[in-house]
PDB file of C-alpha atoms in Angstrom:
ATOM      1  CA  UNK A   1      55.799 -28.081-107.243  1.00  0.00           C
ATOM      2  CA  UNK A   2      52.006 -27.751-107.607  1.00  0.00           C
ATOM      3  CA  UNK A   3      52.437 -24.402-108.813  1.00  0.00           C
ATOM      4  CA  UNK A   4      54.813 -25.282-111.648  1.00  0.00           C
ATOM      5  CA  UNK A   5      52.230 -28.081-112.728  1.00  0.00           C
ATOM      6  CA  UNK A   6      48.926 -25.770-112.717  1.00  0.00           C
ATOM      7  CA  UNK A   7      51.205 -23.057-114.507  1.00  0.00           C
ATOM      8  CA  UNK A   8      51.802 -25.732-117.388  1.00  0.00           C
ATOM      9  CA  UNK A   9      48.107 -26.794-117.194  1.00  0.00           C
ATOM     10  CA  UNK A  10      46.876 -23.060-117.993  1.00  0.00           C
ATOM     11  CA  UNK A  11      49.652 -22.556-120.940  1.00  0.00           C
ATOM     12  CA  UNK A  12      48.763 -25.661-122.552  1.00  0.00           C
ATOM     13  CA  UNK A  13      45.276 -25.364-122.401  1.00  0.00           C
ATOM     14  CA  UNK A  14      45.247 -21.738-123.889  1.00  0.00           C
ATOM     15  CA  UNK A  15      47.916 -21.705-126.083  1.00  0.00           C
ATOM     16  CA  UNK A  16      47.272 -25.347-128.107  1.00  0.00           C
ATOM     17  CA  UNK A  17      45.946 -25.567-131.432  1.00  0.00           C
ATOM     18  CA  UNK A  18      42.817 -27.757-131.752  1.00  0.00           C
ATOM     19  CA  UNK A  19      42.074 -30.045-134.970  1.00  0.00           C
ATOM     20  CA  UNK A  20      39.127 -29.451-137.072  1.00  0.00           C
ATOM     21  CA  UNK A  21      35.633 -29.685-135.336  1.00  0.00           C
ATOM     22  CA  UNK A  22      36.927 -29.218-132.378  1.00  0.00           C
ATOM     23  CA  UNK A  23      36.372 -26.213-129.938  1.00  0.00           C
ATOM     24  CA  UNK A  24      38.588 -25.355-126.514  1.00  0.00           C
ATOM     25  CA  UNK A  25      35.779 -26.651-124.177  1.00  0.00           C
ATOM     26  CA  UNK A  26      36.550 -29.966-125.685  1.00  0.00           C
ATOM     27  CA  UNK A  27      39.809 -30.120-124.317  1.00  0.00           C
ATOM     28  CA  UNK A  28      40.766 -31.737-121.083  1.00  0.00           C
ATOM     29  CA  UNK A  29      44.293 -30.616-119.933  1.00  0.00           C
ATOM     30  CA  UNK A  30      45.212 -32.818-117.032  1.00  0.00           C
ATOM     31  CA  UNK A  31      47.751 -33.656-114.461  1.00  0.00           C
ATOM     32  CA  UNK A  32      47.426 -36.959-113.141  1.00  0.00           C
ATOM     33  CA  UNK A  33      48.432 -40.325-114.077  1.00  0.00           C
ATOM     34  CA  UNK A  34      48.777 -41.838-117.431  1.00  0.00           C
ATOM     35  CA  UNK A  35      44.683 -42.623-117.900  1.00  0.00           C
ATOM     36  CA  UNK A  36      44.010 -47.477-118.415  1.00  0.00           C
ATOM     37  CA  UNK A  37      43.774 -48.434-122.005  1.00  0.00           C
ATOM     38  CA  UNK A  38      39.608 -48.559-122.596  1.00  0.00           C
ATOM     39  CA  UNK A  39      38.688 -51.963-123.894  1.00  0.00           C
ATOM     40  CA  UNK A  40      35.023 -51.202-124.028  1.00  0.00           C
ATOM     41  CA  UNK A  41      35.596 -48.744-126.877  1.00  0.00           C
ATOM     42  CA  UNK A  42      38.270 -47.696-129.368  1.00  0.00           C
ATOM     43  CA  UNK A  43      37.339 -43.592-128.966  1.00  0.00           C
ATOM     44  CA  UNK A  44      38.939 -41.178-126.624  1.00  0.00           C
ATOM     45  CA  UNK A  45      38.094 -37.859-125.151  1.00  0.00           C
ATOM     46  CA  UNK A  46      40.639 -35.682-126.526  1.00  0.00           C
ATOM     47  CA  UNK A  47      42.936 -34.802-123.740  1.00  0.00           C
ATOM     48  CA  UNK A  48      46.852 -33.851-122.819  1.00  0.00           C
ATOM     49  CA  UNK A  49      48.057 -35.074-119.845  1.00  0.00           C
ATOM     50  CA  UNK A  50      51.297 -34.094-117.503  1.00  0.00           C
ATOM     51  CA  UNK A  51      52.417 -36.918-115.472  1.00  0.00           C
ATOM     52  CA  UNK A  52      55.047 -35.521-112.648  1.00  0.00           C
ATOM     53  CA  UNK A  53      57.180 -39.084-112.890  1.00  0.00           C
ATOM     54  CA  UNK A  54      60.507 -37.786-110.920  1.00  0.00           C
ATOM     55  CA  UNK A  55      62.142 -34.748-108.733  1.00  0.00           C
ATOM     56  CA  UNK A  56      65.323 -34.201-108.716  1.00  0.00           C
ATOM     57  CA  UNK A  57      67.903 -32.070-106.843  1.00  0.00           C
ATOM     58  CA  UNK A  58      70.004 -29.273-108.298  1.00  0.00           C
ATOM     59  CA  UNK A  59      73.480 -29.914-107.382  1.00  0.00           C
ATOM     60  CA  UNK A  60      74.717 -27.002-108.521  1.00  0.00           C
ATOM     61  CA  UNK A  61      72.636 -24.547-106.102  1.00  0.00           C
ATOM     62  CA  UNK A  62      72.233 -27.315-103.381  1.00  0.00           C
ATOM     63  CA  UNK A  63      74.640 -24.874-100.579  1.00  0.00           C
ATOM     64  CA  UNK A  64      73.784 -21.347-102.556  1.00  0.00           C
ATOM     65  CA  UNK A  65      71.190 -18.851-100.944  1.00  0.00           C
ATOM     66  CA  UNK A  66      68.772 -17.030-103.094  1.00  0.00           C
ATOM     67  CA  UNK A  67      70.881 -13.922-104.122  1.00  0.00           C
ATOM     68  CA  UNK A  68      68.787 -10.337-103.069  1.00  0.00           C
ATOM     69  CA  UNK A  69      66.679 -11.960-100.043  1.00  0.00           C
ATOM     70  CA  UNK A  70      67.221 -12.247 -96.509  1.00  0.00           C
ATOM     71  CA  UNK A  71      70.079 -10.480 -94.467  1.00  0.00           C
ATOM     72  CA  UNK A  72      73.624 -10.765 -95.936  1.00  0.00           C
ATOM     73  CA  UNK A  73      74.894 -12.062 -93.139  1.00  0.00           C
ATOM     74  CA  UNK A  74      72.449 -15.133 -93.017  1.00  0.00           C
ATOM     75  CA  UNK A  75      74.239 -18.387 -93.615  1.00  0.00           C
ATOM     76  CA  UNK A  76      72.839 -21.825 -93.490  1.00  0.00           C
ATOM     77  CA  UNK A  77      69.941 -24.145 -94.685  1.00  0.00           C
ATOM     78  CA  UNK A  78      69.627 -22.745 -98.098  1.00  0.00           C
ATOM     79  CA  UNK A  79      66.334 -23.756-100.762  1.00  0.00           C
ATOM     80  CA  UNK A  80      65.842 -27.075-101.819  1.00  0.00           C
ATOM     81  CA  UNK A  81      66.541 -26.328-105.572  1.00  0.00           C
ATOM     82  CA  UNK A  82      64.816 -29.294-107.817  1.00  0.00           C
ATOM     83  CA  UNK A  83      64.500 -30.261-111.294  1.00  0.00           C
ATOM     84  CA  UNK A  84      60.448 -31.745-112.170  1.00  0.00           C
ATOM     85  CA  UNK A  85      60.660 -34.297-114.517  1.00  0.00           C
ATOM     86  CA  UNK A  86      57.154 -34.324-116.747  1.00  0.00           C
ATOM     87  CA  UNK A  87      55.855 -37.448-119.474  1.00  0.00           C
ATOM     88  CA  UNK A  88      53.456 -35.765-122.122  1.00  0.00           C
ATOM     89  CA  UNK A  89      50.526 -38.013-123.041  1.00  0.00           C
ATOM     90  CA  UNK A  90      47.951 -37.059-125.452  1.00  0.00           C
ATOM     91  CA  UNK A  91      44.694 -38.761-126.015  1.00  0.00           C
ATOM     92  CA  UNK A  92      42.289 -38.474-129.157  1.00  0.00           C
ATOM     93  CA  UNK A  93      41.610 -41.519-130.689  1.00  0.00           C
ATOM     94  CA  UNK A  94      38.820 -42.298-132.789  1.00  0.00           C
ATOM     95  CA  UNK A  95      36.829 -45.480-134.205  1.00  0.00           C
ATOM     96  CA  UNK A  96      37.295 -46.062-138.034  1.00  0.00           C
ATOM     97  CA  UNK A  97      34.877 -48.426-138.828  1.00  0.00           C
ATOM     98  CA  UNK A  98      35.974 -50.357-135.893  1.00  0.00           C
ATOM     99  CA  UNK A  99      39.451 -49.335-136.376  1.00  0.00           C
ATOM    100  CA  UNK A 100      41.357 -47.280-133.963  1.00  0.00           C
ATOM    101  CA  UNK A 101      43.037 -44.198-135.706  1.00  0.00           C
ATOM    102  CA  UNK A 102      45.140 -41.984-133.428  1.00  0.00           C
ATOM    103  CA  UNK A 103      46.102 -39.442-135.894  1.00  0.00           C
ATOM    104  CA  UNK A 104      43.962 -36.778-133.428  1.00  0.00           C
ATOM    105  CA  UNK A 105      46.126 -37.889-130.669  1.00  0.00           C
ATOM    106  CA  UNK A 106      49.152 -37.137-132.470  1.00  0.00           C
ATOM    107  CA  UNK A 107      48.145 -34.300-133.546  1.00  0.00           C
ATOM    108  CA  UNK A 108      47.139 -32.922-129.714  1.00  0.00           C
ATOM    109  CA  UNK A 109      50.666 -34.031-128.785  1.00  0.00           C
ATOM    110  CA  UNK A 110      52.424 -32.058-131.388  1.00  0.00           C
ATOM    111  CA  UNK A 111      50.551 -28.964-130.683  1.00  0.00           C
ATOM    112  CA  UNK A 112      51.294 -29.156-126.863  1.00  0.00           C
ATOM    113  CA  UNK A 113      54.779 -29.770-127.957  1.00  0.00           C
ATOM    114  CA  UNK A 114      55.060 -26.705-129.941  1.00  0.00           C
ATOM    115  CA  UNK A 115      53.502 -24.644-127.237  1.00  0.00           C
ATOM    116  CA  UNK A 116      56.536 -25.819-124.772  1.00  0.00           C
ATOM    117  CA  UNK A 117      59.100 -25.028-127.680  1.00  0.00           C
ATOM    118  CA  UNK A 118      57.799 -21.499-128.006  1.00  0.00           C
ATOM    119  CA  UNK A 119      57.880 -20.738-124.478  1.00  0.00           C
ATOM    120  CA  UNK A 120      60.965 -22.341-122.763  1.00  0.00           C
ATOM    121  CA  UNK A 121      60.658 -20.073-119.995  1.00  0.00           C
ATOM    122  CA  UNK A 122      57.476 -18.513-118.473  1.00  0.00           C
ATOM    123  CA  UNK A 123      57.247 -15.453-116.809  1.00  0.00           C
ATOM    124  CA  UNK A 124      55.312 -13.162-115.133  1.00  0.00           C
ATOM    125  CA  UNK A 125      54.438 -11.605-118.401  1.00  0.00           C
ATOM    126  CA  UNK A 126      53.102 -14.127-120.020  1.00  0.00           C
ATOM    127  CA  UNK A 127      48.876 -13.713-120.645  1.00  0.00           C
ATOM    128  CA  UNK A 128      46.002 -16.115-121.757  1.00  0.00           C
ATOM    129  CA  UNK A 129      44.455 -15.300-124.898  1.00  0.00           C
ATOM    130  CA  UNK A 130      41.687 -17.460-124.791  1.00  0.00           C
ATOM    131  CA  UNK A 131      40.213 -15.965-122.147  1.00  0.00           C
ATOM    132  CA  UNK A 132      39.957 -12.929-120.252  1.00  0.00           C
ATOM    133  CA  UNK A 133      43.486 -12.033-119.929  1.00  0.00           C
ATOM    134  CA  UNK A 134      45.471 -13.338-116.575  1.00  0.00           C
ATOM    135  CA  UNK A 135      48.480 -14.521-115.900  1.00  0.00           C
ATOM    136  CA  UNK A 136      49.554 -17.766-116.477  1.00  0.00           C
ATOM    137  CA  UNK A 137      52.166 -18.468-114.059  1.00  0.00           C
ATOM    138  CA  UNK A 138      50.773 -19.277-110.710  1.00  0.00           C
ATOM    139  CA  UNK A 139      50.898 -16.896-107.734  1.00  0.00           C
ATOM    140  CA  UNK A 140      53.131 -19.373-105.665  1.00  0.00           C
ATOM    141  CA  UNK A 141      56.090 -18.668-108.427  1.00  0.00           C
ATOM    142  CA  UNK A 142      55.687 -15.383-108.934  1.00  0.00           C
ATOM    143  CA  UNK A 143      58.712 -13.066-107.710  1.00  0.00           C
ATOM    144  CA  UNK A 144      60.977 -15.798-107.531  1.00  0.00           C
ATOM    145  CA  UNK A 145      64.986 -15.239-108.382  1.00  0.00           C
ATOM    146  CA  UNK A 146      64.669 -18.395-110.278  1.00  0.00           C
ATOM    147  CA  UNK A 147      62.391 -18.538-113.607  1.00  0.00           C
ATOM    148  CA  UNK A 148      60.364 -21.540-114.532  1.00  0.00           C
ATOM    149  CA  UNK A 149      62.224 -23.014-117.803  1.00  0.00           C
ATOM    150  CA  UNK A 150      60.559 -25.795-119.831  1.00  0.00           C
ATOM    151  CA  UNK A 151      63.246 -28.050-122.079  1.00  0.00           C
ATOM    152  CA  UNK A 152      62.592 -31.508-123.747  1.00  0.00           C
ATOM    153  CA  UNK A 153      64.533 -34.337-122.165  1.00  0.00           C
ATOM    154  CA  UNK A 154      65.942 -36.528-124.286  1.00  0.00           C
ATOM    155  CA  UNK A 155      65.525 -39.871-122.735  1.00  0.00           C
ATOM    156  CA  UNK A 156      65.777 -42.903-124.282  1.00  0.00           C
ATOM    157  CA  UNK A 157      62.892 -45.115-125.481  1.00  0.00           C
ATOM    158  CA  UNK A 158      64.348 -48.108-122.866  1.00  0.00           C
ATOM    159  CA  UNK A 159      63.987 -45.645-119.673  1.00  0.00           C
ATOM    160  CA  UNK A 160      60.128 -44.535-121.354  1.00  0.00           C
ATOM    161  CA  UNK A 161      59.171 -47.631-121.354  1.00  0.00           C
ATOM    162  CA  UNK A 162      60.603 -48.277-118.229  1.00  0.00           C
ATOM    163  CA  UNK A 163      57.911 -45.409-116.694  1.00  0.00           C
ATOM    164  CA  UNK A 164      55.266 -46.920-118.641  1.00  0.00           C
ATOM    165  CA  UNK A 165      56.310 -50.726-116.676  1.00  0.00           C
ATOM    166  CA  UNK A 166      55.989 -49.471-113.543  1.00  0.00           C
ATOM    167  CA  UNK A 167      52.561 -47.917-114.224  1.00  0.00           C
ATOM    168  CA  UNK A 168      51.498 -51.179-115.268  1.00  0.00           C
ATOM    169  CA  UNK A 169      50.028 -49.472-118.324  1.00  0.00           C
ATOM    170  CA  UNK A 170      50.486 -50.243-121.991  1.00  0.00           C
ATOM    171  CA  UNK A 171      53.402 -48.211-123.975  1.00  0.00           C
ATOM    172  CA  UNK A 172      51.696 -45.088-125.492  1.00  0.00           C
ATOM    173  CA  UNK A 173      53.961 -42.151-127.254  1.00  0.00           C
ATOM    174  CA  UNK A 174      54.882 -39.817-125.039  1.00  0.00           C
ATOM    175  CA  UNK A 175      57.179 -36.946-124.787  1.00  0.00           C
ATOM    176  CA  UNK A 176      59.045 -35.981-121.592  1.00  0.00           C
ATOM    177  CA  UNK A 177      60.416 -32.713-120.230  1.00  0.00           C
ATOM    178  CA  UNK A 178      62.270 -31.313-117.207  1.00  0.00           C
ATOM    179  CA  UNK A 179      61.440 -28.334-115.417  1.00  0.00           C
ATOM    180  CA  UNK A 180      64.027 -26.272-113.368  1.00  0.00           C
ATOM    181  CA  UNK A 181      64.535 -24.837-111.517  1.00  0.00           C
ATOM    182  CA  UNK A 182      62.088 -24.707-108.545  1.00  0.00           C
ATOM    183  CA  UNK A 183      62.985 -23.494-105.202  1.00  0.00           C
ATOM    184  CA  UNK A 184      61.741 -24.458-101.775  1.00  0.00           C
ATOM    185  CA  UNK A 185      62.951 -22.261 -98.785  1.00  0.00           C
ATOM    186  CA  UNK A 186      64.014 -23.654 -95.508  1.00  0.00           C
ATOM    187  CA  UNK A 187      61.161 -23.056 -92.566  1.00  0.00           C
ATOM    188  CA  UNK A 188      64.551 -23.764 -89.989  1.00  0.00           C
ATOM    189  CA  UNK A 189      65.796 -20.595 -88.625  1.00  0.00           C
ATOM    190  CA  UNK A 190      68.673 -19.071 -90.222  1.00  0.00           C
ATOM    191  CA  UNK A 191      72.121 -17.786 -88.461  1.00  0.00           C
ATOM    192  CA  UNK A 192      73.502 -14.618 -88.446  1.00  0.00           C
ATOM    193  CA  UNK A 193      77.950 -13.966 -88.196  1.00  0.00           C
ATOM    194  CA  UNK A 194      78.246 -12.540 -84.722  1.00  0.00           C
ATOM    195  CA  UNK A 195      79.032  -8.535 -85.210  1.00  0.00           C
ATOM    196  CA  UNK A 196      81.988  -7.237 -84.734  1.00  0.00           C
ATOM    197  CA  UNK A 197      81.669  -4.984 -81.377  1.00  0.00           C
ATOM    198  CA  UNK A 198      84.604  -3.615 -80.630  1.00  0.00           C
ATOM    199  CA  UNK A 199      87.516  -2.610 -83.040  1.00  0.00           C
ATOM    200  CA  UNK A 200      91.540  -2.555 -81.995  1.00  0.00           C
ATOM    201  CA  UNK A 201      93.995  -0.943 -84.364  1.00  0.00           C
ATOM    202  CA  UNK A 202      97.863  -1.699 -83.495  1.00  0.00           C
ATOM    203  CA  UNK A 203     100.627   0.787 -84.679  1.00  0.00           C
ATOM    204  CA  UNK A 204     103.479   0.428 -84.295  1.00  0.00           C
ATOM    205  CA  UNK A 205     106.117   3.744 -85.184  1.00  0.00           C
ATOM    206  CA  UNK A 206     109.660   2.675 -86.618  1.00  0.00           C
ATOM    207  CA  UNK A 207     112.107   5.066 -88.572  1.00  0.00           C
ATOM    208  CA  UNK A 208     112.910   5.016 -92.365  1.00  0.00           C
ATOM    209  CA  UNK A 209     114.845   2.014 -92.862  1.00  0.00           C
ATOM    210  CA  UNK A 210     118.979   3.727 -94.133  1.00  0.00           C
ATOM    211  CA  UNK A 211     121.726   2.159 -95.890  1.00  0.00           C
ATOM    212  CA  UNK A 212     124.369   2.924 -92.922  1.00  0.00           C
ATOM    213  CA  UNK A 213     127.344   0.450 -95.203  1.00  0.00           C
ATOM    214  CA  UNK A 214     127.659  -0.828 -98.719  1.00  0.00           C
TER     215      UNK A 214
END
């Protein structure tokens, strides 16, 4: 789970676009939750933030065993197979003659939303540009059957703000995506189908079945 959050971390934070005036060292990428409104002062430290709000179980590979690993004979207490359930914040606002303007937040969140849209699944190939190049996907997901694939949940603004309630926090646009699907393997000790040791083959010798009488 950790690594799926620090691999999203290092995509968005080398593939967004910045606004003008801005340089990469500005940006804060975080995972944490959502930041308190600041009543002391209207402007923000530009920053995107992933807020891991729900995990959820993959029904569909809840009894399946990772395909190409372990003996074939192994049965029994297969991966826990989850789906992470992210809320995209971004934070940027500014004081306009003691107005708050949020157009730089908006503008933060759409570029970290275009950066999930053009990679919807991350693999091992995938390299920073801004930096000396290294992989972005994190060493704890790497060589993994399943891939890590990023789409935008559609949930409704009710259940948002229902996330936003029970952080006690005041509504603030957000975006939310799931994650999926992420494997945890068993640490209980699997069983192996007894072998077969000894083989018995019964023949049994008849003659050509005749029509004797019509």
């Amino acid at each position: 789970i950790g690594g799926v959050s620090a691999t999203l971390q290092a995509l968005l934070r080398d593939r967004m676009e910045l606004p003008a005036g801005m340089v990469r060292t500005d940006l804060q990428v975080t995972v944490s939750t959502p930041q308190p409104e600041n009543d002391q002062q209207a402007a923000e430290s530009p920053q995107a933030n992933l807020f891991l709000y729900r995990a959820t179980e993959n029904g569909a590979l809840k009894n399946q065993m990772i395909p190409g690993q372990g003996h074939p004979s192994e049965y029994g207490h297969p991966p826990l197979s989850l789906g992470l359930h992210y809320l995209l914040t971004a934070y940027g606002a500014t004081d306009d003659n003691g107005l708050v303007n949020e157009t730089r937040a908006h503008f933060l969140l759409g570029s970290a939303m275009r950066v999930l849209h053009d990679y919807p699944v991350i693999t091992e190939n995938l390299m920073t540009v801004n930096s000396p190049p290294i992989q972005i996907l994190h060493d704890s997901l790497r060589g993994e059957f399943e891939q890590v694939k990023v789409t935008l949940d559609p949930i409704s603004l009710e259940d948002l703000s229902k996330v936003w309630t029970a952080l006690t926090r005041p509504y603030r646009l957000s975006a939310a995506y799931t994650v999926s699907v992420v494997q945890i393997e068993s640490r209980r000790i699997k069983t192996l189908a007894t072998p077969v040791l000894t083989r018995r083959i019964h023949l049994s010798v008849s003659k050509r079945p005749q029509i004797s009488n019509v």
